[in-house]
Amino acid sequence: MAKLTFKTDYCKGCGLCVDACPKKLLQLAKDKINKKRHHPAEITDEAACVGCASCAMMCPDCIIKVER
Amino acid sequence: MVVFDKPHALNDMPFHYCPGCTHGIIHRLVAEVLDELGIEGRTIGIAPVGCSVMAYDYFNCDMIEAAHGRAPAIATGVKRSDPENHVVFTYQGDGDLASIGMAETVHAAARNENITVIFVNNAIYGMTGGQMAPTSLPGQVTQTSPYGRDVNHCGYPIRVCEMLAQLEGPEYLERVTVNSVKNIRAAKKAIKKAFQNQLDGKGFSLVEVVSSCPTNWGMTPQAALKWIDDNMLPYYPLGVYKDRSAAKEETK
């Protein structure tokens, strides 16, 4: 199981990580708004994450830390 | 075990770039390479004028802000002042390198100046609001070409890698893109090679990164990445355009 840490307040809600995830585990949190006034990215099912770090590679703002 | 984290050579300043702008990815790749080669402490980066004008805020290495287009000239001076210790890179956009800074770029390449140039090509002037750039595609709609770029009136876009490859000078020219995880890995390899060439004293290395500008192209970040595949890459094919050391190896 992998652990993802998001620097939520740095997220600009571009959604590139959502598309990059091969298992489609990420989404933009529609019910949350961060300091930058965006819907931040979040993981829906951390237990299913394999920690491939595709989302972190794709994130233009470098907000995702991946641990395995 | 940490699989992925922000590289040390990037500080905690949030990027000012628009959502989905690939500048952030390219900044990170450069920072990762500085970390991996262990050269952060002796690297001096030259920031351009353009969207990445404030690149000096984000890197932990020393940075100099150049006048518009003059980054390769400043890099030449910095590198020649202490060629043994300084590692010098410039980070330039297409409006900076391919337009006002064309002379500096061509002559730095012709002199085979031992510097690394990261050239971000997004086919538009981003910072000033989306005007037509020397790299804008034929037919591309921009603020200053609302009916699409008319090549009879504005000429054709410049392919920088192909143009510089005609010179004897440059050591290494490659075009990469960052629109998918696979391409990001390839881009990092190219950037690393460009820095390694400088450490080995081989000479001028330029990596052209085909990038996106969702805001000024007027599309979502996802559509912009697809637009790179559909429109940019047919005109700007990826690949190595010059690698003198590899060519020498082959002829041996």
Short mmCIF file of C-alpha atoms in Angstrom, two decimals:
data_model
loop_
_atom_site.label_atom_id
_atom_site.label_comp_id
_atom_site.label_asym_id
_atom_site.label_seq_id
_atom_site.Cartn_x
_atom_site.Cartn_y
_atom_site.Cartn_z
CA MET A 1 0.00 0.00 0.00
CA ALA A 2 1.25 3.43 -0.89
CA LYS A 3 0.81 6.67 0.97
CA LEU A 4 0.12 9.91 -0.88
CA THR A 5 0.54 13.29 0.79
CA PHE A 6 -0.94 16.33 -0.96
CA LYS A 7 0.15 19.89 -0.25
CA THR A 8 -3.49 20.81 -0.68
CA ASP A 9 -3.11 24.59 -0.51
CA TYR A 10 -0.64 24.57 -3.42
CA CYS A 11 -3.05 22.68 -5.71
CA LYS A 12 -4.46 24.63 -8.67
CA GLY A 13 -7.04 21.99 -9.59
CA CYS A 14 -5.74 21.46 -13.13
CA GLY A 15 -6.63 17.77 -12.96
CA LEU A 16 -3.55 16.48 -14.81
CA CYS A 17 -2.89 14.00 -11.96
CA VAL A 18 -6.47 12.70 -12.29
CA ASP A 19 -5.81 11.78 -15.92
CA ALA A 20 -2.33 10.43 -15.22
CA CYS A 21 -3.43 7.83 -12.65
CA PRO A 22 -3.49 4.43 -14.40
CA LYS A 23 -6.01 3.12 -11.85
CA LYS A 24 -8.21 6.25 -11.88
CA LEU A 25 -8.00 6.69 -8.11
CA LEU A 26 -7.75 10.48 -8.02
CA GLN A 27 -10.43 13.14 -8.24
CA LEU A 28 -10.86 16.85 -7.67
CA ALA A 29 -12.66 17.34 -4.36
CA LYS A 30 -15.89 19.04 -5.40
CA ASP A 31 -16.86 19.74 -1.78
CA LYS A 32 -13.57 21.37 -0.78
CA ILE A 33 -11.94 24.68 -1.70
CA ASN A 34 -8.33 25.46 -0.86
CA LYS A 35 -6.56 28.76 -0.15
CA LYS A 36 -6.07 29.36 -3.89
CA ARG A 37 -9.85 28.95 -4.44
CA HIS A 38 -9.51 25.71 -6.38
CA HIS A 39 -10.97 22.26 -5.85
CA PRO A 40 -7.86 20.35 -4.73
CA ALA A 41 -6.92 16.87 -5.90
CA GLU A 42 -7.49 13.98 -3.50
CA ILE A 43 -7.25 10.20 -3.53
CA THR A 44 -10.43 8.16 -3.37
CA ASP A 45 -9.05 4.76 -2.41
CA GLU A 46 -5.57 4.84 -0.91
CA ALA A 47 -5.57 1.09 -0.27
CA ALA A 48 -5.74 0.42 -4.02
CA CYS A 49 -2.84 2.77 -4.84
CA VAL A 50 0.31 0.98 -5.98
CA GLY A 51 2.55 4.04 -5.63
CA CYS A 52 3.60 4.31 -9.27
CA ALA A 53 3.99 8.09 -8.77
CA SER A 54 2.53 8.90 -12.21
CA CYS A 55 0.36 11.59 -10.60
CA ALA A 56 3.37 13.15 -8.88
CA MET A 57 5.39 13.06 -12.13
CA MET A 58 2.58 14.85 -13.95
CA CYS A 59 1.77 17.44 -11.25
CA PRO A 60 3.01 20.84 -12.48
CA ASP A 61 3.06 22.22 -8.96
CA CYS A 62 4.92 19.36 -7.35
CA ILE A 63 2.43 18.97 -4.49
CA ILE A 64 2.32 15.17 -4.26
CA LYS A 65 4.68 13.13 -2.11
CA VAL A 66 4.55 9.38 -2.68
CA GLU A 67 5.70 6.81 -0.13
CA ARG A 68 5.59 3.05 -0.43
CA MET B 1 10.28 4.56 1.56
CA VAL B 2 9.83 7.84 -0.28
CA VAL B 3 9.21 7.15 -3.98
CA PHE B 4 8.67 10.71 -5.06
CA ASP B 5 9.09 14.10 -3.40
CA LYS B 6 9.86 17.67 -4.37
CA PRO B 7 13.56 17.87 -5.30
CA HIS B 8 15.90 19.76 -2.96
CA ALA B 9 16.91 22.24 -5.66
CA LEU B 10 13.34 23.61 -5.73
CA ASN B 11 12.27 25.69 -2.75
CA ASP B 12 8.82 25.92 -1.18
CA MET B 13 7.65 28.98 -3.08
CA PRO B 14 4.35 28.18 -4.88
CA PHE B 15 4.66 28.52 -8.68
CA HIS B 16 2.87 31.54 -10.13
CA TYR B 17 2.11 29.65 -13.37
CA CYS B 18 -1.46 29.09 -14.57
CA PRO B 19 -3.18 25.82 -13.63
CA GLY B 20 -1.92 23.00 -15.84
CA CYS B 21 1.08 24.93 -17.21
CA THR B 22 3.92 22.54 -17.88
CA HIS B 23 6.58 25.05 -16.79
CA GLY B 24 6.25 23.52 -13.32
CA ILE B 25 7.10 20.06 -14.64
CA ILE B 26 10.15 21.38 -16.50
CA HIS B 27 11.35 23.32 -13.44
CA ARG B 28 11.09 20.13 -11.45
CA LEU B 29 13.01 18.08 -14.02
CA VAL B 30 15.86 20.60 -14.00
CA ALA B 31 15.89 20.58 -10.19
CA GLU B 32 15.89 16.78 -10.09
CA VAL B 33 18.87 16.69 -12.44
CA LEU B 34 20.75 19.23 -10.28
CA ASP B 35 20.06 17.00 -7.27
CA GLU B 36 21.11 13.80 -9.01
CA LEU B 37 24.37 15.26 -10.34
CA GLY B 38 25.06 16.92 -6.97
CA ILE B 39 25.80 20.29 -8.56
CA GLU B 40 23.21 22.53 -6.90
CA GLY B 41 25.86 24.43 -4.94
CA ARG B 42 27.91 25.45 -7.96
CA THR B 43 25.12 25.97 -10.46
CA ILE B 44 24.14 29.41 -11.72
CA GLY B 45 20.88 29.61 -13.63
CA ILE B 46 19.98 32.42 -16.00
CA ALA B 47 16.28 33.36 -15.97
CA PRO B 48 14.71 34.82 -19.12
CA VAL B 49 11.96 37.33 -19.75
CA GLY B 50 8.65 35.61 -20.32
CA CYS B 51 6.39 33.51 -18.14
CA SER B 52 9.42 32.01 -16.41
CA VAL B 53 10.81 35.47 -15.60
CA MET B 54 10.52 34.65 -11.92
CA ALA B 55 12.28 31.29 -12.15
CA TYR B 56 14.87 32.73 -9.76
CA ASP B 57 12.25 32.56 -6.99
CA TYR B 58 11.87 28.82 -7.32
CA PHE B 59 15.36 27.36 -7.64
CA ASN B 60 17.65 26.99 -4.64
CA CYS B 61 20.76 27.51 -6.80
CA ASP B 62 22.06 30.98 -7.64
CA MET B 63 20.14 32.73 -10.41
CA ILE B 64 20.63 35.82 -12.56
CA GLU B 65 17.82 37.60 -14.39
CA ALA B 66 18.84 38.44 -17.96
CA ALA B 67 17.57 41.17 -20.25
CA HIS B 68 15.07 39.87 -22.81
CA GLY B 69 16.74 37.21 -24.95
CA ARG B 70 20.25 37.81 -23.63
CA ALA B 71 20.47 34.78 -21.37
CA PRO B 72 23.03 32.87 -23.52
CA ALA B 73 25.27 35.97 -23.59
CA ILE B 74 25.17 36.29 -19.80
CA ALA B 75 25.68 32.53 -19.47
CA THR B 76 28.77 32.86 -21.66
CA GLY B 77 30.25 35.45 -19.32
CA VAL B 78 29.43 33.54 -16.16
CA LYS B 79 30.82 30.30 -17.56
CA ARG B 80 34.02 31.87 -18.89
CA SER B 81 34.71 33.61 -15.58
CA ASP B 82 35.27 30.24 -13.89
CA PRO B 83 34.89 27.37 -16.38
CA GLU B 84 36.09 24.73 -13.93
CA ASN B 85 33.61 25.40 -11.15
CA HIS B 86 30.55 27.07 -12.60
CA VAL B 87 27.73 25.02 -14.02
CA VAL B 88 25.56 27.39 -16.03
CA PHE B 89 22.13 26.83 -17.49
CA THR B 90 19.67 29.18 -19.14
CA TYR B 91 15.94 28.62 -19.00
CA GLN B 92 14.19 30.36 -21.90
CA GLY B 93 10.85 30.46 -23.64
CA ASP B 94 10.22 30.67 -27.36
CA GLY B 95 9.48 34.40 -27.37
CA ASP B 96 12.80 34.93 -25.61
CA LEU B 97 15.13 32.47 -27.33
CA ALA B 98 13.64 32.26 -30.82
CA SER B 99 12.67 35.89 -31.29
CA ILE B 100 14.58 38.71 -29.62
CA GLY B 101 17.35 36.39 -28.42
CA MET B 102 17.95 34.58 -31.71
CA ALA B 103 21.33 36.23 -32.32
CA GLU B 104 22.63 35.35 -28.86
CA THR B 105 21.39 31.79 -29.20
CA VAL B 106 22.86 31.19 -32.64
CA HIS B 107 26.23 32.69 -31.76
CA ALA B 108 26.48 30.87 -28.43
CA ALA B 109 25.79 27.66 -30.36
CA ALA B 110 28.25 28.57 -33.12
CA ARG B 111 30.98 29.23 -30.53
CA ASN B 112 30.12 25.91 -28.87
CA GLU B 113 29.91 27.72 -25.56
CA ASN B 114 29.99 25.15 -22.75
CA ILE B 115 26.52 25.91 -21.35
CA THR B 116 23.17 24.15 -21.08
CA VAL B 117 20.08 25.75 -22.59
CA ILE B 118 16.57 24.65 -21.64
CA PHE B 119 14.26 25.99 -24.35
CA VAL B 120 10.55 25.86 -23.58
CA ASN B 121 8.51 26.02 -26.79
CA ASN B 122 4.78 26.58 -26.33
CA ALA B 123 4.14 28.31 -29.68
CA ILE B 124 2.83 31.53 -28.14
CA TYR B 125 3.84 34.56 -26.05
CA GLY B 126 2.32 33.51 -22.73
CA MET B 127 3.27 36.27 -20.32
CA THR B 128 2.11 39.18 -22.46
CA GLY B 129 -1.29 37.66 -23.19
CA GLY B 130 -1.03 35.24 -26.08
CA GLN B 131 0.43 37.05 -29.07
CA MET B 132 1.86 35.24 -32.09
CA ALA B 133 5.39 33.93 -31.51
CA PRO B 134 8.08 32.90 -34.04
CA THR B 135 7.08 29.32 -33.22
CA SER B 136 3.28 29.73 -33.60
CA LEU B 137 1.95 27.11 -35.98
CA PRO B 138 0.53 27.96 -39.43
CA GLY B 139 -3.16 28.70 -38.97
CA GLN B 140 -2.86 29.02 -35.20
CA VAL B 141 -5.26 31.57 -33.71
CA THR B 142 -3.57 34.01 -31.32
CA GLN B 143 -4.30 37.53 -30.09
CA THR B 144 -2.38 39.04 -33.00
CA SER B 145 -3.51 36.50 -35.59
CA PRO B 146 -7.25 36.23 -34.90
CA TYR B 147 -7.89 34.57 -38.28
CA GLY B 148 -5.04 32.11 -37.82
CA ARG B 149 -1.37 32.60 -38.70
CA ASP B 150 -1.20 33.47 -42.37
CA VAL B 151 2.15 32.19 -43.62
CA ASN B 152 2.05 34.46 -46.67
CA HIS B 153 1.98 37.46 -44.40
CA CYS B 154 3.79 36.35 -41.21
CA GLY B 155 6.13 33.69 -42.56
CA TYR B 156 6.65 30.22 -41.26
CA PRO B 157 7.44 29.07 -37.71
CA ILE B 158 11.10 28.46 -36.88
CA ARG B 159 12.28 24.99 -35.95
CA VAL B 160 15.13 25.91 -33.63
CA CYS B 161 16.72 22.47 -33.21
CA GLU B 162 16.82 21.81 -36.96
CA MET B 163 18.23 25.28 -37.60
CA LEU B 164 21.01 25.00 -35.02
CA ALA B 165 21.83 21.48 -36.21
CA GLN B 166 23.17 23.03 -39.44
CA LEU B 167 25.97 24.69 -37.44
CA GLU B 168 29.28 22.98 -36.78
CA GLY B 169 29.32 24.31 -33.21
CA PRO B 170 26.70 22.75 -30.99
CA GLU B 171 27.39 19.50 -29.19
CA TYR B 172 23.91 18.26 -28.40
CA LEU B 173 20.42 19.24 -29.59
CA GLU B 174 17.30 17.31 -28.69
CA ARG B 175 13.58 18.01 -28.78
CA VAL B 176 11.38 16.43 -26.11
CA THR B 177 7.92 17.04 -24.69
CA VAL B 178 6.25 16.67 -21.30
CA ASN B 179 2.66 15.78 -22.17
CA SER B 180 2.70 12.28 -20.65
CA VAL B 181 4.55 10.38 -17.96
CA LYS B 182 6.54 8.49 -20.58
CA ASN B 183 7.57 11.69 -22.34
CA ILE B 184 8.47 13.31 -19.00
CA ARG B 185 10.90 10.46 -18.30
CA ALA B 186 12.48 10.91 -21.74
CA ALA B 187 12.68 14.67 -21.18
CA LYS B 188 14.49 14.19 -17.91
CA LYS B 189 17.01 11.89 -19.56
CA ALA B 190 17.69 14.55 -22.21
CA ILE B 191 18.08 17.33 -19.62
CA LYS B 192 20.42 15.19 -17.59
CA LYS B 193 22.53 14.50 -20.64
CA ALA B 194 22.65 18.22 -21.42
CA PHE B 195 24.05 18.95 -17.94
CA GLN B 196 26.42 15.97 -18.06
CA ASN B 197 27.82 17.25 -21.38
CA GLN B 198 28.65 20.53 -19.67
CA LEU B 199 30.35 18.76 -16.76
CA ASP B 200 32.36 16.74 -19.28
CA GLY B 201 33.37 19.95 -21.05
CA LYS B 202 31.77 18.93 -24.34
CA GLY B 203 30.02 22.19 -25.16
CA PHE B 204 26.72 23.75 -26.12
CA SER B 205 23.73 21.56 -25.27
CA LEU B 206 20.17 22.64 -25.98
CA VAL B 207 17.05 20.75 -24.99
CA GLU B 208 13.86 22.03 -26.60
CA VAL B 209 10.82 21.11 -24.53
CA VAL B 210 7.53 21.28 -26.41
CA SER B 211 5.21 22.67 -23.79
CA SER B 212 1.59 23.73 -23.38
CA CYS B 213 -0.16 27.02 -22.67
CA PRO B 214 -3.76 26.14 -21.72
CA THR B 215 -4.68 29.73 -20.86
CA ASN B 216 -3.62 31.38 -24.10
CA TRP B 217 -4.46 28.44 -26.32
CA GLY B 218 -7.94 28.75 -24.77
CA MET B 219 -8.46 25.16 -23.68
CA THR B 220 -8.40 22.93 -20.62
CA PRO B 221 -5.03 21.58 -19.42
CA GLN B 222 -6.03 18.11 -20.61
CA ALA B 223 -7.02 19.35 -24.07
CA ALA B 224 -3.77 21.33 -24.27
CA LEU B 225 -1.69 18.20 -23.69
CA LYS B 226 -3.65 16.47 -26.45
CA TRP B 227 -3.19 19.52 -28.71
CA ILE B 228 0.57 19.03 -28.36
CA ASP B 229 0.23 15.51 -29.75
CA ASP B 230 -2.17 16.48 -32.52
CA ASN B 231 -0.73 19.78 -33.71
CA MET B 232 2.68 20.60 -32.23
CA LEU B 233 4.50 17.30 -32.67
CA PRO B 234 3.74 16.90 -36.41
CA TYR B 235 5.45 20.27 -36.99
CA TYR B 236 8.07 19.86 -34.27
CA PRO B 237 9.08 16.17 -34.39
CA LEU B 238 10.76 14.80 -31.28
CA GLY B 239 14.26 13.41 -31.44
CA VAL B 240 17.98 14.01 -31.23
CA TYR B 241 19.05 16.55 -33.87
CA LYS B 242 22.73 16.60 -33.08
CA ASP B 243 24.92 14.57 -30.78
CA ARG B 244 28.51 15.09 -31.84
CA SER B 245 30.09 12.73 -29.32
CA ALA B 246 27.75 9.89 -30.29
CA ALA B 247 28.45 10.57 -33.99
CA LYS B 248 32.20 10.42 -33.32
CA GLU B 249 31.81 7.10 -31.50
CA GLU B 250 29.99 5.68 -34.51
CA THR B 251 32.65 6.73 -37.00
CA LYS B 252 35.44 5.18 -34.92
#
